[in-house]
Amino acid sequence: MSNPRHFTSLLDLSGDEFRQIIQRASALKNHRDPNYQPLKGQVLAMIFEKSSTRTRISFEAGMAHFGGSAIFLSPRDTQLGRGEPVQDSAKVISSMVDCIMLRTDKHETVTTFAQHSSVPVINGLTDLQHPCQLLADMQTYFEYRGDIKGKTVAWIGDGNNMCHSYIHAAMLLDFTLHIASPEGYHPLPEILAAAGDRVRLFDNPVAAAQNAHLCVTDVWASMGQEEEQKQREIAFKGFQVNSEVMAAAHTDALFMHCLPAHRGEEVTAAVIDGPQSVIFAEAENRLHAQKALLEFLLCTK
Ligand code: CP
Ligand code: NVA
């Protein structure tokens, strides 16, 4: 491919393209045709520096459904882990496969990889962003409640990779995002600044959840921050999604979490296992949303 289309961030899409991928994901989910194999013979390389259940399985299954295949690569077993330059690895790997997905510690690894890759590169989570998860989250909201334009979403917890991708989604799909994070754990100022007045910061989860149509949270300590767990448990006390937070939200508010979750920390069992929670539809939609993304990147002329 001369000018491959990458997905290193949600901001690589326009709002219209985001909506088109969501619609296509639901169509692929509702009408699965085993004879539809648009990626027959094509190969996806998946580089994982961090653990994964959903991302790995959904990409691997998605490629199989589409007639292609996926190769799982960990730095432990490749020369990437022994210091082969990212630039060289990108040139070599992209000369042999049709698409590359990376889950890395540093966001720059994905952007550098994309600069030197001759095939589309997909961000499967970095320290800064998790755009694939937002495709599935937004698909799920649209399926349960219709378009999210003009609605209010409450993000309670860490201003982390997921929170940054929610800010990008608010910009592209035109919803209001309320963020309640403890002092010292706010999203990055440059990401916030780009979103303008679509995003508002709160210091109290109940205030942030007021009349929200969707409440979302994530773990207090992300992958790579395990040694901060104790300190974060103290900082995030009071930033839990519980019945009081959900009671402040709109009566038909949904609850989402990218998973894996820690019941009793960022969310109570009553909420995550309760009637407003759509976490398992959300997780399943990773498969459908990523199939729509792969088709968009690899089949759109
Ligand atoms: N939500 C998510 O990305 O899950 P995995 O870490 O299991 O891939
Ligand atoms: N914020 C979490 C998301 C996991 C899917 C992490 O980065 O570990």
JSON list of C-alpha atoms in Angstrom, two decimals, residues 5 10 172 207:
[
{"chain": "A", "resi": 5, "resn": "ARG", "atom": "CA", "xyz": [-4.67, 4.36, 6.41]},
{"chain": "A", "resi": 10, "resn": "LEU", "atom": "CA", "xyz": [-9.76, 7.89, 17.19]},
{"chain": "A", "resi": 172, "resn": "LEU", "atom": "CA", "xyz": [-16.04, 13.30, 17.05]},
{"chain": "A", "resi": 207, "resn": "ALA", "atom": "CA", "xyz": [-22.00, 15.86, 40.51]}
]
